[in-house]
Amino acid sequence: HPGMGRHLYTTFPTFAAALDAACDALDPYLDHPLKHVMWATPGTEHAQLLDQTAYTQPALFALETALFRLLESWGVHPDYMTGHSLGEITAHHASGALSLTDAARLVATRGRLMQSLPEGGTMAAIDATPDEIAPLLEGQEHHAGIAAHNAPHATVVSGHAPTIHTITTHFKDQGRKTRILNVSHAFHSPLMTPIVET
């Protein structure tokens, strides 16, 4: 969201230094300086760029990296790290497996390639288990899939908008919570397959 990390930046020098370093590593791959996009006034053209994955992913990586460095400065040193999607790249960098330079290039390239795919898909968070959703995906394997299973009854589906609409309607009719996510593409779905050819 616009303004993400600004308060931490002005409060903690360690966070600020790490965010600056991450943005400096990412900026050569972007058309606009990342901090200008992250901290743009809501509703402006720059702020709207934050909803495009070519900027969303670099912004999340910069924020996650700065948060990790802040925790590290407080003496938090995890034995193990894991992440989902972009968080996997952040975890690899934080563990030392990827340099900041290499991680930034990977994040920016990934975001650019995903952004280059046609729009039209969508994602939705549903108060349901993957097992409850699976029957609704039968025959739709080329159009949609389960993108994430975040908690016992918190599943994200992603794919072709009509398919996702049918699934969310099914659970809404049962009184379950559903939420369409504000994304530019249907990530972690079969609609991402063409990226392999890029």
Coordinates of N, CA, C and O in Angstrom, one line a residue:
H1 N 0.8 -1.2 0.0 CA 0.0 0.0 0.0 C 0.9 1.2 0.0 O 2.0 1.2 0.5
P2 N 0.4 2.3 -0.6 CA 1.2 3.5 -0.6 C 1.6 4.0 0.8 O 0.8 3.9 1.7
G3 N 2.9 4.3 1.0 CA 3.3 4.7 2.4 C 4.0 3.5 3.1 O 4.5 3.7 4.2
M4 N 3.9 2.3 2.6 CA 4.5 1.1 3.3 C 5.9 1.3 3.7 O 6.8 1.7 2.9
G5 N 6.2 1.1 5.0 CA 7.5 1.2 5.5 C 8.0 2.6 5.9 O 9.1 2.8 6.5
R6 N 7.2 3.6 5.6 CA 7.7 5.0 5.8 C 7.9 5.3 7.3 O 9.0 5.9 7.7
H7 N 7.0 4.9 8.2 CA 7.2 5.1 9.6 C 8.4 4.4 10.2 O 9.2 5.0 10.9
L8 N 8.6 3.2 9.8 CA 9.8 2.4 10.2 C 11.0 3.1 9.7 O 12.0 3.1 10.4
Y9 N 11.0 3.6 8.5 CA 12.1 4.2 7.9 C 12.6 5.5 8.7 O 13.8 5.7 8.9
T10 N 11.6 6.2 9.2 CA 11.9 7.4 9.9 C 12.2 7.1 11.4 O 12.8 8.0 12.1
T11 N 11.9 5.9 11.9 CA 12.1 5.6 13.3 C 13.4 4.8 13.5 O 14.0 5.0 14.5
F12 N 13.7 3.9 12.6 CA 14.8 3.0 12.8 C 15.9 3.1 11.7 O 15.7 2.7 10.6
P13 N 17.1 3.6 12.1 CA 18.2 3.8 11.1 C 18.6 2.5 10.4 O 18.9 2.5 9.2
T14 N 18.5 1.4 11.1 CA 18.9 0.1 10.5 C 17.9 -0.2 9.4 O 18.3 -0.7 8.3
F15 N 16.6 -0.1 9.7 CA 15.6 -0.3 8.6 C 15.8 0.6 7.5 O 15.8 0.2 6.3
A16 N 16.1 1.9 7.7 CA 16.3 2.9 6.7 C 17.5 2.5 5.8 O 17.4 2.6 4.5
A17 N 18.6 2.1 6.4 CA 19.8 1.8 5.6 C 19.5 0.5 4.7 O 19.9 0.5 3.6
A18 N 18.8 -0.4 5.3 CA 18.5 -1.7 4.5 C 17.6 -1.4 3.4 O 17.7 -1.9 2.3
L19 N 16.6 -0.6 3.7 CA 15.6 -0.2 2.6 C 16.3 0.6 1.5 O 16.1 0.3 0.3
D20 N 17.1 1.5 1.9 CA 17.9 2.3 0.9 C 18.7 1.4 0.0 O 18.8 1.5 -1.2
A21 N 19.4 0.4 0.6 CA 20.3 -0.5 -0.1 C 19.5 -1.4 -1.1 O 19.9 -1.6 -2.2
A22 N 18.3 -1.9 -0.6 CA 17.5 -2.7 -1.5 C 17.0 -1.9 -2.6 O 17.0 -2.3 -3.8
C23 N 16.5 -0.7 -2.4 CA 16.0 0.2 -3.4 C 17.0 0.6 -4.4 O 16.8 0.6 -5.6
D24 N 18.2 0.8 -3.9 CA 19.4 1.1 -4.8 C 19.7 0.0 -5.7 O 20.1 0.2 -6.9
A25 N 19.5 -1.2 -5.2 CA 19.8 -2.4 -6.0 C 18.7 -2.7 -7.0 O 19.0 -3.2 -8.1
L26 N 17.5 -2.3 -6.7 CA 16.4 -2.6 -7.6 C 16.1 -1.5 -8.6 O 15.7 -1.7 -9.8
D27 N 16.4 -0.2 -8.3 CA 16.1 0.9 -9.2 C 16.7 0.8 -10.6 O 16.0 1.2 -11.5
P28 N 17.9 0.3 -10.8 CA 18.3 0.2 -12.2 C 17.4 -0.6 -13.1 O 17.5 -0.5 -14.4
Y29 N 16.6 -1.5 -12.6 CA 15.7 -2.3 -13.4 C 14.3 -1.7 -13.5 O 13.5 -2.4 -14.2
L30 N 14.0 -0.6 -12.9 CA 12.7 0.0 -12.9 C 12.7 1.3 -13.6 O 13.7 2.0 -13.7
D31 N 11.5 1.7 -14.2 CA 11.4 3.0 -14.9 C 11.2 4.1 -13.9 O 11.5 5.3 -14.3
H32 N 10.8 3.9 -12.7 CA 10.6 4.9 -11.7 C 11.3 4.5 -10.4 O 11.3 3.3 -10.0
P33 N 11.9 5.4 -9.7 CA 12.6 5.0 -8.4 C 11.5 4.3 -7.5 O 10.4 4.8 -7.3
L34 N 12.0 3.2 -6.9 CA 11.0 2.4 -6.1 C 10.4 3.2 -4.9 O 9.2 3.1 -4.7
K35 N 11.2 3.9 -4.2 CA 10.7 4.6 -3.0 C 9.7 5.7 -3.4 O 8.7 5.9 -2.7
H36 N 9.8 6.3 -4.6 CA 8.8 7.2 -5.1 C 7.5 6.5 -5.3 O 6.4 7.1 -5.1
V37 N 7.5 5.3 -5.8 CA 6.3 4.5 -6.0 C 5.7 4.1 -4.6 O 4.5 4.2 -4.4
M38 N 6.6 3.5 -3.8 CA 6.1 3.0 -2.5 C 5.5 4.1 -1.6 O 4.5 3.9 -0.9
W39 N 6.0 5.3 -1.7 CA 5.6 6.4 -0.8 C 4.8 7.5 -1.6 O 4.7 8.6 -1.1
A40 N 4.3 7.1 -2.7 CA 3.5 8.1 -3.5 C 2.2 8.4 -2.8 O 1.7 7.6 -2.0
T41 N 1.7 9.6 -3.0 CA 0.4 10.0 -2.5 C -0.7 9.1 -3.0 O -0.8 8.9 -4.2
P42 N -1.5 8.5 -2.1 CA -2.6 7.6 -2.6 C -3.4 8.3 -3.7 O -3.8 9.5 -3.6
G43 N -3.8 7.5 -4.7 CA -4.6 8.0 -5.8 C -3.8 8.6 -7.0 O -4.4 8.9 -8.0
T44 N -2.5 8.8 -6.8 CA -1.7 9.4 -7.9 C -1.3 8.3 -8.8 O -1.4 7.1 -8.5
E45 N -0.7 8.7 -10.0 CA -0.2 7.8 -11.0 C 0.9 6.9 -10.4 O 0.9 5.7 -10.6
H46 N 1.8 7.5 -9.6 CA 2.9 6.7 -9.0 C 2.3 5.6 -8.1 O 2.7 4.5 -8.0
A47 N 1.3 6.0 -7.3 CA 0.7 5.1 -6.3 C 0.0 4.0 -7.0 O 0.1 2.8 -6.5
Q48 N -0.6 4.2 -8.1 CA -1.3 3.2 -8.9 C -0.3 2.1 -9.4 O -0.6 1.0 -9.6
L49 N 1.0 2.6 -9.7 CA 2.0 1.6 -10.1 C 2.2 0.5 -9.1 O 2.6 -0.6 -9.5
L50 N 2.0 0.8 -7.8 CA 2.2 -0.2 -6.8 C 1.3 -1.4 -7.0 O 1.7 -2.5 -6.5
D51 N 0.2 -1.3 -7.7 CA -0.7 -2.4 -7.9 C -0.2 -3.2 -9.1 O -0.8 -4.3 -9.4
Q52 N 0.8 -2.8 -9.8 CA 1.4 -3.5 -10.9 C 2.5 -4.4 -10.4 O 3.4 -3.9 -9.7
T53 N 2.5 -5.7 -10.8 CA 3.4 -6.6 -10.2 C 4.9 -6.3 -10.4 O 5.8 -6.6 -9.7
A54 N 5.1 -5.5 -11.5 CA 6.5 -5.1 -11.8 C 7.0 -4.2 -10.7 O 8.3 -4.0 -10.5
Y55 N 6.1 -3.5 -9.9 CA 6.5 -2.7 -8.8 C 6.2 -3.4 -7.5 O 6.8 -3.2 -6.4
T56 N 5.1 -4.1 -7.4 CA 4.6 -4.8 -6.2 C 5.7 -5.7 -5.7 O 6.1 -5.6 -4.5
Q57 N 6.3 -6.5 -6.6 CA 7.3 -7.5 -6.1 C 8.6 -6.8 -5.6 O 9.0 -7.1 -4.5
P58 N 9.1 -5.8 -6.3 CA 10.3 -5.1 -5.8 C 10.0 -4.4 -4.4 O 10.8 -4.5 -3.5
A59 N 8.8 -3.8 -4.3 CA 8.5 -3.1 -3.1 C 8.4 -4.1 -1.9 O 8.9 -3.8 -0.8
L60 N 7.7 -5.2 -2.1 CA 7.6 -6.2 -1.1 C 9.0 -6.8 -0.7 O 9.3 -7.0 0.5
F61 N 9.9 -7.0 -1.7 CA 11.2 -7.5 -1.4 C 12.0 -6.5 -0.6 O 12.6 -6.9 0.4
A62 N 11.9 -5.3 -1.0 CA 12.7 -4.2 -0.3 C 12.2 -4.1 1.2 O 13.0 -4.0 2.1
L63 N 10.8 -4.1 1.4 CA 10.3 -4.1 2.7 C 10.6 -5.3 3.5 O 11.1 -5.2 4.7
E64 N 10.5 -6.5 3.0 CA 10.8 -7.7 3.7 C 12.3 -7.8 4.1 O 12.6 -8.2 5.2
T65 N 13.1 -7.3 3.2 CA 14.6 -7.3 3.5 C 14.9 -6.4 4.6 O 15.7 -6.7 5.5
A66 N 14.3 -5.2 4.5 CA 14.6 -4.2 5.6 C 14.0 -4.7 6.9 O 14.7 -4.5 8.0
L67 N 12.9 -5.3 6.9 CA 12.3 -5.9 8.2 C 13.2 -6.9 8.8 O 13.4 -7.0 10.0
F68 N 13.7 -7.8 7.9 CA 14.6 -8.8 8.4 C 15.9 -8.2 9.0 O 16.3 -8.6 10.1
R69 N 16.5 -7.2 8.3 CA 17.7 -6.6 8.9 C 17.4 -5.9 10.2 O 18.2 -5.8 11.1
L70 N 16.2 -5.3 10.3 CA 15.8 -4.7 11.6 C 15.7 -5.7 12.7 O 16.3 -5.5 13.8
L71 N 15.1 -6.8 12.5 CA 15.0 -7.9 13.5 C 16.4 -8.4 13.8 O 16.7 -8.7 15.0
E72 N 17.2 -8.6 12.8 CA 18.6 -9.1 13.0 C 19.3 -8.1 13.9 O 20.1 -8.6 14.8
S73 N 19.1 -6.8 13.7 CA 19.8 -5.8 14.6 C 19.3 -5.9 16.0 O 20.0 -5.4 17.0
W74 N 18.2 -6.5 16.3 CA 17.6 -6.7 17.6 C 18.1 -8.0 18.2 O 17.6 -8.4 19.3
G75 N 18.9 -8.7 17.5 CA 19.4 -10.0 18.0 C 18.6 -11.2 17.6 O 18.8 -12.3 18.1
V76 N 17.6 -11.1 16.7 CA 16.8 -12.2 16.2 C 17.6 -12.9 15.1 O 17.8 -12.3 14.0
H77 N 18.0 -14.1 15.3 CA 18.8 -14.8 14.3 C 18.1 -16.2 14.1 O 18.4 -17.1 14.9
P78 N 17.3 -16.4 13.1 CA 16.6 -17.6 12.9 C 17.5 -18.8 12.5 O 18.5 -18.6 11.8
D79 N 17.1 -20.0 13.0 CA 17.9 -21.2 12.5 C 17.4 -21.6 11.1 O 18.2 -22.2 10.4
Y80 N 16.1 -21.3 10.8 CA 15.6 -21.7 9.5 C 14.7 -20.6 9.0 O 14.1 -19.8 9.8
M81 N 14.7 -20.5 7.7 CA 13.8 -19.5 7.0 C 13.1 -20.1 5.9 O 13.6 -21.0 5.2
T82 N 11.9 -19.7 5.7 CA 11.1 -20.1 4.6 C 10.3 -19.0 4.1 O 10.1 -18.0 4.7
G83 N 9.7 -19.1 2.9 CA 8.9 -18.1 2.4 C 8.0 -18.7 1.3 O 8.3 -19.7 0.7
H84 N 7.0 -17.9 0.9 CA 6.1 -18.3 -0.2 C 6.2 -17.3 -1.3 O 6.2 -16.1 -1.0
S85 N 6.4 -17.8 -2.5 CA 6.4 -16.9 -3.7 C 7.6 -15.9 -3.6 O 8.7 -16.4 -3.4
L86 N 7.3 -14.6 -3.6 CA 8.4 -13.7 -3.5 C 9.2 -13.8 -2.2 O 10.4 -13.6 -2.1
G87 N 8.5 -14.3 -1.1 CA 9.1 -14.5 0.2 C 10.2 -15.5 0.1 O 11.2 -15.5 0.9
E88 N 10.1 -16.4 -0.9 CA 11.2 -17.4 -1.0 C 12.5 -16.7 -1.4 O 13.6 -17.1 -1.0
I89 N 12.4 -15.7 -2.3 CA 13.6 -15.0 -2.8 C 14.1 -14.2 -1.6 O 15.4 -14.2 -1.4
T90 N 13.3 -13.6 -0.8 CA 13.7 -12.8 0.3 C 14.4 -13.7 1.3 O 15.5 -13.4 1.9
A91 N 13.9 -14.9 1.5 CA 14.5 -15.8 2.5 C 15.9 -16.3 2.0 O 16.8 -16.4 2.7
H92 N 16.0 -16.5 0.7 CA 17.3 -16.9 0.1 C 18.3 -15.8 0.3 O 19.5 -16.1 0.6
H93 N 17.9 -14.6 0.1 CA 18.8 -13.5 0.3 C 19.2 -13.3 1.8 O 20.4 -13.2 2.1
A94 N 18.2 -13.3 2.6 CA 18.4 -13.2 4.1 C 19.3 -14.3 4.6 O 20.1 -14.0 5.5
S95 N 19.3 -15.5 4.0 CA 20.1 -16.6 4.5 C 21.5 -16.5 4.0 O 22.4 -17.2 4.4
G96 N 21.7 -15.6 3.0 CA 23.1 -15.5 2.4 C 23.3 -16.3 1.1 O 24.3 -16.2 0.5
A97 N 22.2 -17.0 0.7 CA 22.3 -17.8 -0.5 C 22.3 -17.0 -1.8 O 22.8 -17.4 -2.8
L98 N 21.7 -15.8 -1.7 CA 21.7 -14.8 -2.8 C 22.2 -13.5 -2.3 O 21.8 -13.0 -1.3
S99 N 23.1 -12.9 -3.1 CA 23.6 -11.5 -2.8 C 22.4 -10.5 -3.0 O 21.5 -10.9 -3.7
L100 N 22.5 -9.4 -2.5 CA 21.5 -8.4 -2.7 C 21.4 -8.0 -4.2 O 20.3 -7.9 -4.7
T101 N 22.5 -7.9 -4.8 CA 22.5 -7.6 -6.3 C 21.8 -8.7 -7.1 O 21.0 -8.4 -7.9
D102 N 22.1 -9.9 -6.8 CA 21.5 -11.0 -7.5 C 20.0 -11.2 -7.2 O 19.2 -11.4 -8.1
A103 N 19.7 -11.0 -5.9 CA 18.3 -11.1 -5.5 C 17.5 -10.0 -6.2 O 16.4 -10.2 -6.7
A104 N 18.0 -8.8 -6.2 CA 17.3 -7.7 -6.8 C 17.1 -7.9 -8.3 O 16.0 -7.6 -8.8
R105 N 18.1 -8.4 -9.0 CA 17.9 -8.7 -10.4 C 16.9 -9.8 -10.6 O 16.0 -9.7 -11.5
L106 N 16.9 -10.8 -9.8 CA 15.9 -11.9 -9.9 C 14.5 -11.3 -9.7 O 13.5 -11.6 -10.4
V107 N 14.3 -10.6 -8.6 CA 13.0 -10.0 -8.2 C 12.5 -9.1 -9.3 O 11.3 -9.3 -9.8
A108 N 13.3 -8.2 -9.8 CA 12.8 -7.3 -10.9 C 12.5 -8.0 -12.2 O 11.5 -7.7 -12.8
T109 N 13.3 -9.0 -12.5 CA 13.1 -9.7 -13.8 C 11.8 -10.5 -13.7 O 11.0 -10.6 -14.6
R110 N 11.6 -11.2 -12.5 CA 10.4 -12.0 -12.3 C 9.2 -11.1 -12.4 O 8.2 -11.4 -13.1
G111 N 9.2 -9.9 -11.8 CA 8.1 -9.0 -11.8 C 7.8 -8.5 -13.2 O 6.7 -8.4 -13.6
R112 N 8.9 -8.2 -14.0 CA 8.7 -7.7 -15.3 C 8.1 -8.8 -16.2 O 7.2 -8.5 -17.0
L113 N 8.6 -10.0 -16.1 CA 8.1 -11.1 -16.9 C 6.6 -11.3 -16.6 O 5.8 -11.5 -17.5
M114 N 6.3 -11.4 -15.3 CA 4.9 -11.6 -15.0 C 4.0 -10.5 -15.5 O 2.9 -10.7 -15.9
Q115 N 4.5 -9.2 -15.4 CA 3.7 -8.1 -15.8 C 3.5 -8.1 -17.3 O 2.5 -7.6 -17.8
S116 N 4.4 -8.8 -18.1 CA 4.3 -8.8 -19.5 C 3.2 -9.8 -20.0 O 2.8 -9.7 -21.2
L117 N 2.7 -10.6 -19.1 CA 1.6 -11.5 -19.5 C 0.3 -10.8 -19.7 O 0.1 -9.8 -19.0
P118 N -0.6 -11.3 -20.5 CA -1.9 -10.7 -20.7 C -2.6 -10.6 -19.3 O -2.6 -11.6 -18.5
E119 N -3.4 -9.5 -19.1 CA -4.2 -9.5 -17.9 C -5.5 -10.2 -18.1 O -5.7 -10.7 -19.2
G120 N -6.3 -10.3 -17.1 CA -7.6 -11.0 -17.3 C -7.9 -12.0 -16.2 O -9.0 -12.4 -16.1
G121 N -6.9 -12.5 -15.5 CA -7.1 -13.4 -14.5 C -7.4 -12.7 -13.2 O -7.3 -11.5 -13.1
T122 N -7.7 -13.5 -12.1 CA -8.0 -12.9 -10.8 C -7.6 -13.9 -9.7 O -7.4 -15.0 -10.0
M123 N -7.5 -13.4 -8.5 CA -7.3 -14.2 -7.3 C -8.3 -13.9 -6.3 O -8.8 -12.8 -6.2
A124 N -8.6 -14.9 -5.4 CA -9.6 -14.7 -4.4 C -9.2 -15.5 -3.1 O -8.7 -16.6 -3.2
A125 N -9.3 -14.9 -2.0 CA -9.1 -15.5 -0.7 C -10.5 -16.1 -0.3 O -11.5 -15.4 -0.3
I126 N -10.5 -17.3 0.2 CA -11.8 -18.0 0.5 C -11.6 -18.7 1.9 O -10.6 -19.3 2.2
D127 N -12.7 -18.6 2.6 CA -12.8 -19.2 3.9 C -13.2 -20.7 3.7 O -14.3 -21.1 3.8
A128 N -12.2 -21.5 3.2 CA -12.4 -22.9 2.9 C -11.1 -23.6 2.9 O -10.0 -23.0 2.8
T129 N -11.2 -24.9 3.0 CA -10.0 -25.8 2.9 C -9.7 -26.1 1.4 O -10.7 -26.1 0.6
P130 N -8.5 -26.5 1.1 CA -8.2 -26.9 -0.3 C -9.1 -28.1 -0.7 O -9.5 -28.2 -1.8
D131 N -9.4 -29.0 0.3 CA -10.2 -30.2 -0.1 C -11.6 -29.8 -0.4 O -12.3 -30.4 -1.3
E132 N -12.1 -28.7 0.2 CA -13.5 -28.2 -0.2 C -13.5 -27.6 -1.5 O -14.5 -27.6 -2.2
I133 N -12.4 -27.0 -1.9 CA -12.3 -26.2 -3.2 C -12.0 -27.2 -4.3 O -12.5 -27.0 -5.4
A134 N -11.3 -28.2 -4.1 CA -10.8 -29.1 -5.1 C -11.9 -29.6 -6.1 O -11.7 -29.6 -7.3
P135 N -13.1 -30.0 -5.6 CA -14.1 -30.5 -6.6 C -14.5 -29.4 -7.6 O -14.9 -29.7 -8.7
L136 N -14.5 -28.2 -7.1 CA -14.9 -27.1 -8.0 C -13.8 -26.8 -9.1 O -14.1 -26.1 -10.1
L137 N -12.6 -27.3 -8.9 CA -11.6 -27.1 -9.9 C -11.5 -28.2 -10.9 O -10.7 -28.1 -11.8
E138 N -12.2 -29.3 -10.6 CA -12.2 -30.4 -11.5 C -12.6 -30.0 -12.9 O -13.6 -29.4 -13.1
G139 N -11.8 -30.3 -13.9 CA -12.1 -29.9 -15.3 C -11.6 -28.5 -15.6 O -11.8 -28.1 -16.8
Q140 N -11.1 -27.8 -14.6 CA -10.7 -26.4 -14.8 C -9.2 -26.3 -14.6 O -8.7 -25.2 -14.5
E141 N -8.5 -27.4 -14.7 CA -7.1 -27.4 -14.3 C -6.2 -26.5 -15.2 O -5.2 -26.0 -14.8
H142 N -6.7 -26.2 -16.4 CA -6.0 -25.3 -17.3 C -6.4 -23.9 -17.1 O -5.8 -23.0 -17.8
H143 N -7.4 -23.6 -16.3 CA -7.9 -22.3 -16.1 C -7.6 -21.7 -14.7 O -7.5 -20.5 -14.5
A144 N -7.5 -22.6 -13.7 CA -7.4 -22.1 -12.3 C -6.8 -23.2 -11.4 O -6.7 -24.3 -11.8
G145 N -6.4 -22.7 -10.3 CA -5.8 -23.6 -9.3 C -5.7 -23.0 -7.9 O -6.1 -21.8 -7.7
I146 N -5.3 -23.8 -7.0 CA -5.0 -23.3 -5.6 C -3.7 -22.6 -5.6 O -2.6 -23.2 -6.0
A147 N -3.7 -21.3 -5.3 CA -2.4 -20.5 -5.3 C -1.7 -20.6 -3.9 O -0.5 -20.6 -3.9
A148 N -2.4 -20.7 -2.9 CA -1.8 -20.7 -1.5 C -2.8 -21.3 -0.5 O -4.0 -21.1 -0.7
H149 N -2.3 -22.0 0.5 CA -3.0 -22.5 1.6 C -2.4 -21.9 2.8 O -1.4 -22.3 3.3
N150 N -3.0 -20.8 3.3 CA -2.4 -19.9 4.3 C -2.7 -20.3 5.8 O -2.0 -19.9 6.7
A151 N -3.8 -21.0 6.0 CA -4.2 -21.5 7.3 C -5.3 -22.6 7.0 O -5.7 -22.8 5.9
P152 N -5.7 -23.3 8.1 CA -6.6 -24.4 7.9 C -7.8 -24.1 7.0 O -8.2 -24.8 6.1
H153 N -8.4 -22.9 7.2 CA -9.6 -22.5 6.4 C -9.3 -21.2 5.7 O -10.2 -20.4 5.5
A154 N -8.1 -21.0 5.2 CA -7.7 -19.8 4.4 C -7.0 -20.2 3.2 O -5.8 -20.6 3.3
T155 N -7.7 -20.3 2.1 CA -7.1 -20.7 0.8 C -7.3 -19.6 -0.2 O -8.3 -19.0 -0.3
V156 N -6.3 -19.5 -1.1 CA -6.3 -18.5 -2.2 C -6.4 -19.3 -3.5 O -5.6 -20.3 -3.7
V157 N -7.4 -19.0 -4.3 CA -7.5 -19.6 -5.6 C -7.1 -18.5 -6.7 O -7.3 -17.3 -6.4
S158 N -6.7 -19.0 -7.8 CA -6.2 -18.0 -8.8 C -6.4 -18.6 -10.2 O -6.3 -19.8 -10.4
G159 N -6.8 -17.7 -11.1 CA -7.0 -18.2 -12.5 C -7.9 -17.3 -13.3 O -8.1 -16.2 -13.0
H160 N -8.5 -18.0 -14.3 CA -9.5 -17.4 -15.2 C -10.6 -16.7 -14.4 O -11.2 -17.4 -13.6
A161 N -10.9 -15.5 -14.6 CA -11.9 -14.7 -13.8 C -13.3 -15.5 -13.7 O -13.8 -15.6 -12.6
P162 N -13.9 -15.9 -14.8 CA -15.2 -16.6 -14.6 C -15.1 -17.9 -13.7 O -16.0 -18.1 -13.0
T163 N -14.0 -18.6 -13.8 CA -13.9 -19.8 -13.0 C -13.8 -19.4 -11.5 O -14.4 -20.0 -10.6
I164 N -13.0 -18.4 -11.2 CA -12.8 -17.9 -9.8 C -14.1 -17.3 -9.3 O -14.5 -17.5 -8.2
H165 N -14.9 -16.6 -10.2 CA -16.2 -16.1 -9.8 C -17.1 -17.2 -9.4 O -17.9 -17.1 -8.4
T166 N -17.1 -18.3 -10.2 CA -18.0 -19.4 -9.9 C -17.7 -20.0 -8.5 O -18.5 -20.4 -7.7
I167 N -16.4 -20.2 -8.2 CA -15.9 -20.7 -7.0 C -16.3 -19.8 -5.8 O -16.8 -20.3 -4.8
T168 N -16.0 -18.5 -5.9 CA -16.4 -17.6 -4.8 C -17.9 -17.6 -4.6 O -18.3 -17.5 -3.4
T169 N -18.6 -17.6 -5.7 CA -20.1 -17.6 -5.5 C -20.6 -18.8 -4.7 O -21.4 -18.7 -3.9
H170 N -20.0 -19.9 -5.1 CA -20.4 -21.2 -4.4 C -20.2 -21.0 -2.8 O -21.1 -21.4 -2.1
F171 N -19.1 -20.4 -2.4 CA -18.8 -20.3 -1.0 C -19.6 -19.1 -0.4 O -20.0 -19.2 0.8
K172 N -19.8 -18.1 -1.1 CA -20.6 -17.0 -0.6 C -22.0 -17.4 -0.3 O -22.6 -17.1 0.7
D173 N -22.5 -18.3 -1.2 CA -23.9 -18.8 -1.0 C -24.0 -19.7 0.3 O -25.1 -19.9 0.8
Q174 N -22.8 -20.2 0.8 CA -22.8 -20.9 2.0 C -22.6 -20.0 3.2 O -22.5 -20.5 4.3
G175 N -22.5 -18.7 3.0 CA -22.2 -17.8 4.0 C -20.7 -17.7 4.4 O -20.4 -17.1 5.5
R176 N -19.9 -18.2 3.6 CA -18.4 -18.1 3.8 C -17.9 -16.8 3.3 O -18.4 -16.2 2.4
K177 N -16.8 -16.3 4.0 CA -16.1 -15.1 3.6 C -15.3 -15.4 2.3 O -14.6 -16.4 2.2
T178 N -15.4 -14.5 1.4 CA -14.5 -14.5 0.2 C -14.1 -13.1 -0.1 O -14.8 -12.1 0.3
R179 N -12.9 -12.9 -0.7 CA -12.4 -11.6 -1.0 C -11.6 -11.7 -2.3 O -10.6 -12.4 -2.4
I180 N -12.0 -10.9 -3.3 CA -11.2 -10.7 -4.5 C -9.9 -9.9 -4.2 O -10.0 -8.9 -3.5
L181 N -8.8 -10.4 -4.5 CA -7.5 -9.7 -4.2 C -7.2 -8.7 -5.3 O -7.5 -8.9 -6.5
N182 N -6.6 -7.6 -4.9 CA -6.2 -6.5 -5.8 C -4.9 -6.8 -6.4 O -3.8 -6.5 -5.9
V183 N -4.9 -7.6 -7.5 CA -3.7 -8.0 -8.2 C -3.8 -7.7 -9.7 O -4.9 -7.6 -10.3
S184 N -2.7 -7.6 -10.4 CA -2.7 -7.3 -11.8 C -2.9 -8.6 -12.7 O -3.3 -8.5 -13.8
H185 N -2.5 -9.7 -12.1 CA -2.5 -11.0 -12.8 C -2.9 -12.1 -11.9 O -2.9 -12.0 -10.7
A186 N -3.2 -13.3 -12.5 CA -3.6 -14.5 -11.7 C -2.3 -15.3 -11.3 O -2.0 -16.2 -12.0
F187 N -1.6 -14.8 -10.3 CA -0.4 -15.5 -10.0 C -0.6 -16.9 -9.4 O -1.7 -17.2 -8.9
H188 N 0.4 -17.7 -9.5 CA 0.3 -19.1 -9.1 C -0.8 -19.9 -9.7 O -1.5 -20.6 -9.0
S189 N -1.1 -19.6 -10.9 CA -2.2 -20.3 -11.6 C -1.7 -20.8 -13.0 O -0.6 -20.3 -13.4
P190 N -2.4 -21.6 -13.7 CA -2.0 -22.0 -15.0 C -1.8 -20.9 -16.0 O -1.2 -21.0 -17.0
L191 N -2.4 -19.7 -15.7 CA -2.3 -18.5 -16.6 C -0.9 -18.0 -16.6 O -0.5 -17.2 -17.4
M192 N 0.0 -18.4 -15.6 CA 1.4 -18.0 -15.6 C 2.3 -18.9 -16.5 O 3.4 -18.6 -16.8
T193 N 1.7 -20.0 -17.0 CA 2.5 -21.0 -17.8 C 3.2 -20.3 -19.0 O 4.4 -20.7 -19.2
P194 N 2.6 -19.4 -19.7 CA 3.3 -18.8 -20.9 C 4.6 -18.1 -20.5 O 5.5 -17.9 -21.4
I195 N 4.8 -17.8 -19.3 CA 6.1 -17.1 -18.9 C 7.3 -17.9 -19.1 O 8.4 -17.4 -19.4
V196 N 7.1 -19.3 -19.1 CA 8.2 -20.2 -19.4 C 8.8 -20.0 -20.8 O 10.0 -20.2 -21.0
E197 N 7.9 -19.6 -21.7 CA 8.4 -19.4 -23.1 C 9.1 -18.0 -23.3 O 9.7 -17.8 -24.3
T198 N 9.0 -17.1 -22.3 CA 9.5 -15.8 -22.4 C 11.0 -15.8 -22.3 O 11.6 -16.4 -21.5

